[in-house]
């Protein structure tokens, strides 16, 4: 603990994911006083057709 | 806010997803008094082998 | 299935929750062709100190 | 109800998933006194690049 | 990993939760071949007004 | 998007939550190239009786 779930649009590179994990883990450790091995993060890559804002699918926003 | 996650069996068409997003967003706005741009929806398409009821995988129910 | 999780700021009345559940269930049934008893919805009431946009807690936005 | 989400690294066989669903459903029924048809389980198969412990992606742990 | 979320109606005793955790952890270990310290479980206790089936809140089913 | 859920044991101060939100939002923005207003974070405060590792409730670890 803490357990963290990050949902974001598909397409980030492995390098971006490495930086994301590293910096989010550090931010959590520094603010709520836990050690890194306690922090687990799950990333969910979302398809554009599986995310919406204001009743419109992200896939339709790009067309 | 509100943030909505919808988990359902894989296989719906893009058109069905469009209608789902539109009508769920409207239902939320009308009932809890928020504007559409506040409403975010994430859809998760589930494989039949990743969902179970009564201890049986959905994939085994169809066989 | 579908299973739906709705996270929203605490404070809605029971009456609003009734309307939310009724209309979201109908929207789901009408768009992805399932019967009502298949649809399960979980509501999470969020404290203002447990939700943030743009790096600011909702509780700090109201002050 | 209960609704159960299991996130685990991708790669388990169908047979392992069958046993997982069966035994977890039984464990839930026996401990919180519900009948099997009330128990729904969703499995999420995670890619190694989408899970981290201690700020390191699982994919990097294997290299 | 695996990470497990169990959502259930509020009201189970501590003893029931102990048995639930123990038996579900064992079931997971035995079926997907992991050791117990890898298994983390989160329980969410749901109010009757925050869960619905067939468009009806659980709180209204009991009245 | 991204949408982030952080589950952690109950008891952090408002000040710790402010720092957590601020630094996690910055970490996300810097690594996956989004602007702050796109980042939403939900915190779930867990009771000790609702979290387990290795089949033991956190509440029993402290006794």
Short mmCIF file of N, CA, C and O in Angstrom, two decimals, chain B residues 2 4 24 27-29 31-32, chain C residues 6 8 12 14-26 41 43:
data_model
loop_
_atom_site.label_atom_id
_atom_site.label_comp_id
_atom_site.label_asym_id
_atom_site.label_seq_id
_atom_site.Cartn_x
_atom_site.Cartn_y
_atom_site.Cartn_z
N UNK B 2 -19.03 13.39 -12.33
CA UNK B 2 -18.74 12.01 -11.97
C UNK B 2 -17.83 11.27 -12.96
O UNK B 2 -17.77 11.63 -14.13
N UNK B 4 -17.13 7.48 -14.43
CA UNK B 4 -17.91 6.24 -14.56
C UNK B 4 -17.09 5.16 -15.26
O UNK B 4 -16.48 5.42 -16.29
N UNK B 24 -25.99 7.48 -21.31
CA UNK B 24 -25.57 7.41 -19.89
C UNK B 24 -25.16 8.81 -19.42
O UNK B 24 -25.52 9.23 -18.32
N UNK B 27 -28.29 10.73 -18.77
CA UNK B 27 -28.96 10.23 -17.56
C UNK B 27 -28.27 10.78 -16.31
O UNK B 27 -28.93 11.22 -15.36
N UNK B 28 -26.95 10.80 -16.33
CA UNK B 28 -26.20 11.30 -15.16
C UNK B 28 -26.45 12.80 -14.98
O UNK B 28 -26.80 13.26 -13.88
N UNK B 29 -26.35 13.56 -16.07
CA UNK B 29 -26.56 15.02 -15.99
C UNK B 29 -27.94 15.35 -15.45
O UNK B 29 -28.09 16.17 -14.55
N UNK B 31 -29.91 13.58 -13.61
CA UNK B 31 -30.29 13.11 -12.25
C UNK B 31 -29.44 13.74 -11.15
O UNK B 31 -29.95 13.97 -10.05
N UNK B 32 -28.18 14.05 -11.41
CA UNK B 32 -27.38 14.61 -10.31
C UNK B 32 -26.89 16.02 -10.61
O UNK B 32 -25.96 16.53 -9.98
N UNK C 6 -19.82 4.23 -10.39
CA UNK C 6 -19.98 5.68 -10.53
C UNK C 6 -19.34 6.35 -9.31
O UNK C 6 -19.77 6.14 -8.17
N UNK C 8 -18.68 9.89 -7.47
CA UNK C 8 -19.13 11.28 -7.52
C UNK C 8 -19.01 11.92 -6.14
O UNK C 8 -18.94 11.22 -5.14
N UNK C 12 -25.39 13.79 -2.68
CA UNK C 12 -26.63 13.63 -3.42
C UNK C 12 -27.69 13.00 -2.53
O UNK C 12 -27.37 12.21 -1.64
N UNK C 14 -31.13 10.70 -1.61
CA UNK C 14 -31.55 9.34 -1.96
C UNK C 14 -32.39 9.39 -3.24
O UNK C 14 -32.27 8.54 -4.12
N UNK C 15 -33.21 10.44 -3.32
CA UNK C 15 -34.08 10.60 -4.48
C UNK C 15 -33.25 10.76 -5.75
O UNK C 15 -33.54 10.15 -6.79
N UNK C 16 -32.18 11.56 -5.68
CA UNK C 16 -31.29 11.73 -6.85
C UNK C 16 -30.62 10.40 -7.20
O UNK C 16 -30.49 10.05 -8.38
N UNK C 17 -30.24 9.63 -6.19
CA UNK C 17 -29.59 8.34 -6.47
C UNK C 17 -30.58 7.37 -7.12
O UNK C 17 -30.22 6.60 -8.03
N UNK C 18 -31.84 7.42 -6.65
CA UNK C 18 -32.86 6.56 -7.28
C UNK C 18 -32.99 6.88 -8.77
O UNK C 18 -32.97 5.99 -9.63
N UNK C 19 -33.08 8.18 -9.07
CA UNK C 19 -33.26 8.59 -10.48
C UNK C 19 -32.00 8.23 -11.29
O UNK C 19 -32.09 7.73 -12.41
N UNK C 20 -30.84 8.42 -10.67
CA UNK C 20 -29.55 8.10 -11.35
C UNK C 20 -29.53 6.63 -11.74
O UNK C 20 -29.27 6.26 -12.90
N UNK C 21 -29.86 5.77 -10.81
CA UNK C 21 -29.80 4.31 -11.03
C UNK C 21 -30.80 3.87 -12.10
O UNK C 21 -30.48 3.14 -13.03
N UNK C 22 -32.00 4.43 -11.97
CA UNK C 22 -33.08 4.06 -12.90
C UNK C 22 -32.74 4.44 -14.33
O UNK C 22 -32.78 3.62 -15.24
N UNK C 23 -32.30 5.70 -14.50
CA UNK C 23 -32.08 6.21 -15.86
C UNK C 23 -30.80 5.64 -16.47
O UNK C 23 -30.75 5.35 -17.67
N UNK C 24 -29.75 5.44 -15.65
CA UNK C 24 -28.51 4.85 -16.19
C UNK C 24 -28.77 3.39 -16.59
O UNK C 24 -28.35 2.94 -17.66
N UNK C 25 -29.52 2.65 -15.76
CA UNK C 25 -29.84 1.26 -16.10
C UNK C 25 -30.59 1.20 -17.42
O UNK C 25 -30.28 0.41 -18.32
N UNK C 26 -31.58 2.09 -17.58
CA UNK C 26 -32.38 2.10 -18.83
C UNK C 26 -31.48 2.44 -20.03
O UNK C 26 -31.55 1.80 -21.08
N UNK C 41 -24.96 -1.60 -10.48
CA UNK C 41 -24.31 -0.31 -10.37
C UNK C 41 -23.82 -0.10 -8.93
O UNK C 41 -24.57 -0.36 -7.99
N UNK C 43 -22.22 2.94 -6.47
CA UNK C 43 -21.95 4.37 -6.33
C UNK C 43 -20.89 4.56 -5.25
O UNK C 43 -20.96 3.92 -4.19
#
